[in-house]
Coordinates of C-alpha atoms and ligand atoms in Angstrom, one line a residue:
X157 CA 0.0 0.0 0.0
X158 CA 1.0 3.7 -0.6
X159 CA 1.8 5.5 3.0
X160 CA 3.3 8.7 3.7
X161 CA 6.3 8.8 6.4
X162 CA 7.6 11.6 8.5
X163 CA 11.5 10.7 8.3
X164 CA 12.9 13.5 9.1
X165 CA 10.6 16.1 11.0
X166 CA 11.7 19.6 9.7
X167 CA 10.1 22.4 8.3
X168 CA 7.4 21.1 5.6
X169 CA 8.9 23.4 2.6
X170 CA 11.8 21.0 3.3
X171 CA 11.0 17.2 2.7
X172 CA 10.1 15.5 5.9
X173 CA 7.7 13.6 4.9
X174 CA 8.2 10.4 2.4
X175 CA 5.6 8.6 0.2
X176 CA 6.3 5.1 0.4
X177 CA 4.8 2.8 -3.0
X178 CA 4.8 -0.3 -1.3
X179 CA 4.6 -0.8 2.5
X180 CA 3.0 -4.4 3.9
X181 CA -0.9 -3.4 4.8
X182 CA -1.1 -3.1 8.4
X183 CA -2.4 -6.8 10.1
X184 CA -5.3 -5.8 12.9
X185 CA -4.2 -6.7 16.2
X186 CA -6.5 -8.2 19.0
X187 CA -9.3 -5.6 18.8
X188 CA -8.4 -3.8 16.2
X189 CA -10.6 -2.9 13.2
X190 CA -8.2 -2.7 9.7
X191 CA -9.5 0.7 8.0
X192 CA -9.2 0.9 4.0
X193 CA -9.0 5.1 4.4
X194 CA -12.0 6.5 2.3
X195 CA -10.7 9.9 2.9
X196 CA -8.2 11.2 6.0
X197 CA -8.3 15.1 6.7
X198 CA -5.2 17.4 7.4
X199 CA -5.1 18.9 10.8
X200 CA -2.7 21.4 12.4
X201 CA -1.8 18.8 14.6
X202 CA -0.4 16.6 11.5
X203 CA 2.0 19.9 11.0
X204 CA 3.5 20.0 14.5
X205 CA 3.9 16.1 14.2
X206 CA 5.6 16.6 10.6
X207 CA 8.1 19.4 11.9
X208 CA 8.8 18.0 15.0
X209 CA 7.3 20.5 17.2
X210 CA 5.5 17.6 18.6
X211 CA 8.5 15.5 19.7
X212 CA 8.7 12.1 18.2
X213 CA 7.1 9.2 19.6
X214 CA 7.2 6.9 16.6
X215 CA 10.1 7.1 14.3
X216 CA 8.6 7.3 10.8
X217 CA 5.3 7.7 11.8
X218 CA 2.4 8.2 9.6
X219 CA 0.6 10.8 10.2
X220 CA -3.4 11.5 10.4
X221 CA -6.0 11.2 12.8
X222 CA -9.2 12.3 10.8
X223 CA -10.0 8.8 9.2
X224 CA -12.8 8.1 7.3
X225 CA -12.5 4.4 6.5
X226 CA -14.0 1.4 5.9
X227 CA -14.1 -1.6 7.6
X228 CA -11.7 -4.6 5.9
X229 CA -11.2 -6.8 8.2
X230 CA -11.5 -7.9 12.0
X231 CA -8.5 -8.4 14.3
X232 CA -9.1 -11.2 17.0
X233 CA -12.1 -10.8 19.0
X234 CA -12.5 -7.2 17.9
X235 CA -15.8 -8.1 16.2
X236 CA -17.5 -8.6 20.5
X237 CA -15.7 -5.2 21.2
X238 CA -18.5 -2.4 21.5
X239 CA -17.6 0.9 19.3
X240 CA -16.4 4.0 21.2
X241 CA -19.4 4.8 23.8
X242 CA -20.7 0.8 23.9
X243 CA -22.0 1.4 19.9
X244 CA -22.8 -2.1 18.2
X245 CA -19.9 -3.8 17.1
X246 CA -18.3 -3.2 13.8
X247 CA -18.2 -5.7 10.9
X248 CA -16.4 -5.6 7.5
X249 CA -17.9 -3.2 5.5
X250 CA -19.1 -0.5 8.2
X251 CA -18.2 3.2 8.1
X252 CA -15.9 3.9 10.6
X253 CA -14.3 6.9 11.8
X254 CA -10.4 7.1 13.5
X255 CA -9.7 10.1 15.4
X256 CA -7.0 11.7 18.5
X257 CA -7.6 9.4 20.8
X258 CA -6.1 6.1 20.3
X259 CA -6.6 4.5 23.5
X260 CA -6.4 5.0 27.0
X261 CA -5.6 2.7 30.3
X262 CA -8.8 3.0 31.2
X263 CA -7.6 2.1 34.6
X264 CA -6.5 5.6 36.0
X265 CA -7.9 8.1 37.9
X266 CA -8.6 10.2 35.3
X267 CA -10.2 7.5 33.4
X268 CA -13.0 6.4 36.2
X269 CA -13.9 9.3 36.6
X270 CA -14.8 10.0 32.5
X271 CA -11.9 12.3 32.0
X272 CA -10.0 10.2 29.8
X273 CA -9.0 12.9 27.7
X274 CA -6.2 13.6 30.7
X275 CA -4.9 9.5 30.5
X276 CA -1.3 9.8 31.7
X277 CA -0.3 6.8 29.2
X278 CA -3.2 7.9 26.5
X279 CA -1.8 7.4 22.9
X280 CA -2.7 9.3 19.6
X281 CA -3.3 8.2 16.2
X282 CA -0.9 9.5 13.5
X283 CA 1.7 10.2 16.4
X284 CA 2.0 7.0 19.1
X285 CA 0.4 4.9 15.6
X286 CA -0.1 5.0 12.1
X287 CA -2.8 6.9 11.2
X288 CA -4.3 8.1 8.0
X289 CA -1.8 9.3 5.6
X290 CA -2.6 5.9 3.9
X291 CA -4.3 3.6 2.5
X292 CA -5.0 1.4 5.1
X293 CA -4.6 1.6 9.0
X294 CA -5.8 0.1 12.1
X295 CA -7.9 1.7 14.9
X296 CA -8.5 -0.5 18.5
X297 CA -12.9 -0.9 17.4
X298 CA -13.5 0.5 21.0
X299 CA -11.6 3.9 19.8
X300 CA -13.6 3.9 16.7
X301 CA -16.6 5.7 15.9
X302 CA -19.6 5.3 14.2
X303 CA -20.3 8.3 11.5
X304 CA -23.8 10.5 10.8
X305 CA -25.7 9.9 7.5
X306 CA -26.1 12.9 5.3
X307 CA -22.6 13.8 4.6
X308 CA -19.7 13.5 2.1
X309 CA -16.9 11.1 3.5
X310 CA -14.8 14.0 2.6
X311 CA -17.5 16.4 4.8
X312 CA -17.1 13.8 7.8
X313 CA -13.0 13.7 8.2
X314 CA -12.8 17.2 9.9
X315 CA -15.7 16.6 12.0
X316 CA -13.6 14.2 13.6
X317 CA -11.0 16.3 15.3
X318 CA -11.7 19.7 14.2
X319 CA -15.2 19.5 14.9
X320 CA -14.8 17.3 17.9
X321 CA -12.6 19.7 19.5
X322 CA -14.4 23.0 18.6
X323 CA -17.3 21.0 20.5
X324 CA -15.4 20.3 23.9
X325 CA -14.2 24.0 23.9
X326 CA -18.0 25.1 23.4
X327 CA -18.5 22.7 26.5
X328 CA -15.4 23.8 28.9
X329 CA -16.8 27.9 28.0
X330 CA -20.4 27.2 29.7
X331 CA -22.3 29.4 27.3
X332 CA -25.5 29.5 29.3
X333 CA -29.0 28.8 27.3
X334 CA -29.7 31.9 24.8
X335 CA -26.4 33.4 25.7
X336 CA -23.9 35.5 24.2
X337 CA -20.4 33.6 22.8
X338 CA -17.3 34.9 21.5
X339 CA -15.3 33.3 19.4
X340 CA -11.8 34.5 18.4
X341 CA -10.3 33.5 15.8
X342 CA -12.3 31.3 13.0
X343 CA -10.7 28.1 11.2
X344 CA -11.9 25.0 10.8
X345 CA -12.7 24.4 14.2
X346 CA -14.2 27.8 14.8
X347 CA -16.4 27.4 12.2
X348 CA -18.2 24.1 13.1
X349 CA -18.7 25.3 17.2
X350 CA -20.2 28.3 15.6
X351 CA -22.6 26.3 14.0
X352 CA -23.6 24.3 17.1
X353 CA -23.8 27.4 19.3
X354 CA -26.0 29.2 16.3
X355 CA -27.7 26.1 16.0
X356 CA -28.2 26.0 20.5
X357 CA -29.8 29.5 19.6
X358 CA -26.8 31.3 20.8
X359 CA -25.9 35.1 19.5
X360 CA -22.7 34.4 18.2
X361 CA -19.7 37.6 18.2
X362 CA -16.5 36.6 15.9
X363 CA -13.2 37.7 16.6
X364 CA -10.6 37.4 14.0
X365 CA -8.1 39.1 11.8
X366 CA -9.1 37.5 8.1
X367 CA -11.6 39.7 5.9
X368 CA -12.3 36.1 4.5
X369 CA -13.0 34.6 7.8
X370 CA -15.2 37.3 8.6
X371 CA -17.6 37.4 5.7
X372 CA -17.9 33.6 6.4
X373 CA -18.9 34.2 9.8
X374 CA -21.8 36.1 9.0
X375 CA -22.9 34.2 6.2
X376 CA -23.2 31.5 8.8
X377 CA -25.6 33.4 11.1
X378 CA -22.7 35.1 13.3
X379 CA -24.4 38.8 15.0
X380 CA -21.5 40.3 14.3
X381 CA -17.2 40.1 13.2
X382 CA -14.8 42.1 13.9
X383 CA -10.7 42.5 14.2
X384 CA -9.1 39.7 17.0
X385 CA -8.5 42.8 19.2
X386 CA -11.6 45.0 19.2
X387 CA -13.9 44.7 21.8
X388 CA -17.4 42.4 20.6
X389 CA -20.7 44.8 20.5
X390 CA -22.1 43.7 23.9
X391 CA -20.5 42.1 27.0
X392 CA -20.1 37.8 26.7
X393 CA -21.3 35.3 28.7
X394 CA -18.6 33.0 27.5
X395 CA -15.7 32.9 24.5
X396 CA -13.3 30.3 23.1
X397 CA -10.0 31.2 21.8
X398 CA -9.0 29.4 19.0
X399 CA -6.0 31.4 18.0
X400 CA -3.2 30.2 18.8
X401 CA -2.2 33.6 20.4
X402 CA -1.6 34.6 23.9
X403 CA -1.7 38.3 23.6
X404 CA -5.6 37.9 22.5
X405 CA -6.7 36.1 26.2
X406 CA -6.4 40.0 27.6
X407 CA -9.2 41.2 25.2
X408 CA -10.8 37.9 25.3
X409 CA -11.1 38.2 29.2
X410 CA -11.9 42.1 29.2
X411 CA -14.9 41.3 27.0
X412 CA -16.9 39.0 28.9
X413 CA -19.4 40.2 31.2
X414 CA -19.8 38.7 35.3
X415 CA -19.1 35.1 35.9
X416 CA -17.9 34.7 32.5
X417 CA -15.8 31.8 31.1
X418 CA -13.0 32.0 28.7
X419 CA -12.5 28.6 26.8
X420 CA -8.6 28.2 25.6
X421 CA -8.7 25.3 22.6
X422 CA -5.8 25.0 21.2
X423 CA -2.7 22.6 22.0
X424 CA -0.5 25.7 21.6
X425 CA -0.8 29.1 22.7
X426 CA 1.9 31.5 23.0
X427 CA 3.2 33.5 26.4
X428 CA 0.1 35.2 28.1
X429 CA 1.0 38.9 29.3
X430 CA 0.4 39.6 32.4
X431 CA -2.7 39.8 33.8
X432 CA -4.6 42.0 35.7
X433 CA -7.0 40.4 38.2
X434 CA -9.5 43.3 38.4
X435 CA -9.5 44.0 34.6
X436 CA -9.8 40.5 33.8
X437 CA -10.9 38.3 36.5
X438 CA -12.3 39.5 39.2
X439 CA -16.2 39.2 39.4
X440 CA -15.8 35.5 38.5
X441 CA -14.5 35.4 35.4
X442 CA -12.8 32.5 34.6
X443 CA -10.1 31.2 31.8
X444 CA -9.9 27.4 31.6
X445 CA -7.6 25.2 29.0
X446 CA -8.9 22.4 26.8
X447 CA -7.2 19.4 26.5
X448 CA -7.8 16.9 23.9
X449 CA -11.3 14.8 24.1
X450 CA -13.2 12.5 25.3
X451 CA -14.9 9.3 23.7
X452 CA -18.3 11.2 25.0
X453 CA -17.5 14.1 23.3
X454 CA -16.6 12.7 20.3
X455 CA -20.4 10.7 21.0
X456 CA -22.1 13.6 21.5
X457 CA -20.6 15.7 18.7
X458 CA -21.3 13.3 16.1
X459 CA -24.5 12.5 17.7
X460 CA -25.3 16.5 17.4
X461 CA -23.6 16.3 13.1
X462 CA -26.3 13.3 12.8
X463 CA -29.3 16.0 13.7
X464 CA -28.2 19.3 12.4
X465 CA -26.4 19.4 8.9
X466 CA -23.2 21.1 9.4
X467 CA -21.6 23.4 6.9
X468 CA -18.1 22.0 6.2
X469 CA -15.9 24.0 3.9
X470 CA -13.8 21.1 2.2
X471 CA -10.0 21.4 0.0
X472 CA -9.5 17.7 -1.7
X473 CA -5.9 17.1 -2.6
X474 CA -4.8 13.4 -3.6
X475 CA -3.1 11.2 -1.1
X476 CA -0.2 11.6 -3.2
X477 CA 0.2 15.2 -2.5
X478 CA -0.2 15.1 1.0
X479 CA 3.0 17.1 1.7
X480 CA 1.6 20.1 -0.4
X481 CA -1.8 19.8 1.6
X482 CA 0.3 20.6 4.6
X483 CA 2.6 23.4 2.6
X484 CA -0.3 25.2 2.0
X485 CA -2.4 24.9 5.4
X486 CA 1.1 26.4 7.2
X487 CA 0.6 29.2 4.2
X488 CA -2.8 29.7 5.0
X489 CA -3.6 29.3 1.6
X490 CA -7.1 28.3 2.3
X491 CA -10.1 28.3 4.4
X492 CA -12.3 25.5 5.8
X493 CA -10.1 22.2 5.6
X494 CA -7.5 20.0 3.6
X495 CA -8.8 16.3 2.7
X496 CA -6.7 13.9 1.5
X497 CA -8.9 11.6 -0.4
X498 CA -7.9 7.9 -2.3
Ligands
LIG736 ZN1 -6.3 6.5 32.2
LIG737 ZN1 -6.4 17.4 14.9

């Protein structure tokens, strides 16, 4: 099978990633599903792994943890093993999705009590595993989840990670019923927990620098956009930042009204200034991180996808050109999300 390789994490205008022709297609193990990948989208995340900024954890690693697939085969006793959340078990032809989360000990502290997203010995697809830079991979079938009708296999990989984690941010920022939510900065992930928090019947303020970004915003049903600094129309009961960018959490915290939370979703952020506490958190304001997912999340997003058609702005590029999918994210050279597609 074809397979793409990072073998030597640099800068992506470099060549750290490989195309191999003929790798051996991966062998299930006991309770894993074998995924022939219908389409595998192209996240931030994959960048970081490709240049290293995310150290190594699997020389040669291929990357990719948005994974539509389908089923080809069973590994032992993987067709007894619910789907993520106790779904029915998979068999060889289902839809199945691969995201993040890998697996987790399920044994931890974290775990019992349904934060599994904070699993100290947690492991990642497309970082700790092969993931979806491929034409076939393998996902444990209790890490695997089942996909809504109604969309594109092309619309459903950025749901899966993207989508997932724009919905945990929404969920960590406590935007009360009806209430007002900011959102700064507006990629891929912005742009889907928009369309939940639109759809919750939230008045939705966007936050961001692009004039692109901003007409898609209110085409979407956003009140109002406006530059990453300004202030939003009216104070917020809750924001997410989604920009990677420490300097905007003073703004972002300055804007939201008593008892206010401020949602951080990103794996990165750069330094925060200093703060001041009676500027920006005093009167119960609060600024929380977000930190991966949980299979529940991933449950509930998809569960949420399956009821409410989400607009998904898709990029298809061939498998073979993977490389220059992530060349052109790190440009910016496009809004909505890369797809690699078979
Ligand atoms: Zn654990
Ligand atoms: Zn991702």
């Amino acid at each position: 099978m074809r397979a793409w390789h990072v073998t030597a994490p640099g800068p992506v205008t470099g060549r750290p990633l490989r195309l191999h022709a003929d790798d051996q297609t991966p062998r299930p193990g006991p309770g894993e599903l074998l995924l022939r990948v219908l389409a595998c989208g192209v996240c931030r995340t994959d960048l970081h792994v490709t240049e290293g900024d995310l150290e190594p954890h699997r020389p040669g690693v291929t990357p990719g943890h948005e994974v539509v697939g389908e089923v080809a085969a069973l590994g032992e006793g993987a067709g007894a093993a619910p789907g993520a959340g106790a779904a029915p078990p998979f068999k060889v032809g289902d839809r199945a999705g691969a995201a993040w989360l890998r697996s987790t000990d399920t044994t931890c502290q974290y775990c019992l009590r349904g934060a599994e997203n904070l699993c100290p010995a947690s492991t990642y697809t497309g970082w700790d595993a092969d993931g979806g830079y491929a034409e076939y991979m393998t996902v444990p079938a209790a890490y695997a989840h089942r996909l809504p009708g109604g969309y594109s296999n092309e619309e459903l990989a950025p749901l899966l990670c993207a989508g997932i984690i724009g919905y945990r941010a929404l969920q960590r920022a406590e935007l009360p019923a009806g209430g007002r939510l900011g959102i700064y900065g507006f990629g891929g992930s912005a742009h889907l927990a928009a369309q939940v928090a639109l759809a919750r019947g939230a008045t939705v303020h966007v936050l961001t620098r692009g004039e692109r970004a901003r007409r898609l915003a209110l085409e979407l049903g956003a009140a109002s956009a406006g530059d990453a600094a300004d202030l939003p129309p009216e104070p917020l009961d809750a924001a997410i930042l989604f920009a990677p960018v420490g300097d905007l959490v003073l703004p972002a915290l300055r804007a939201l009204d008593r008892g206010g939370t401020l949602s951080v979703a990103g794996i990165h952020l750069s330094d925060i200034p200093p703060l001041s506490y009676e500027q920006h958190l005093f009167q119960e304001r609060q600024l929380r991180s977000v930190t991966a997912n949980t299979r529940a999340d991933a449950r509930e997003f998809l569960g949420f996808a399956a009821g409410h058609k989400l607009a998904v702005t898709v990029h298809p590029y061939p498998l073979d050109a993977a490389d220059q999918a992530l060349r052109d994210l790190k440009a910016g050279a496009f809004d909505g999300a890369a797809v690699l597609v078979s």
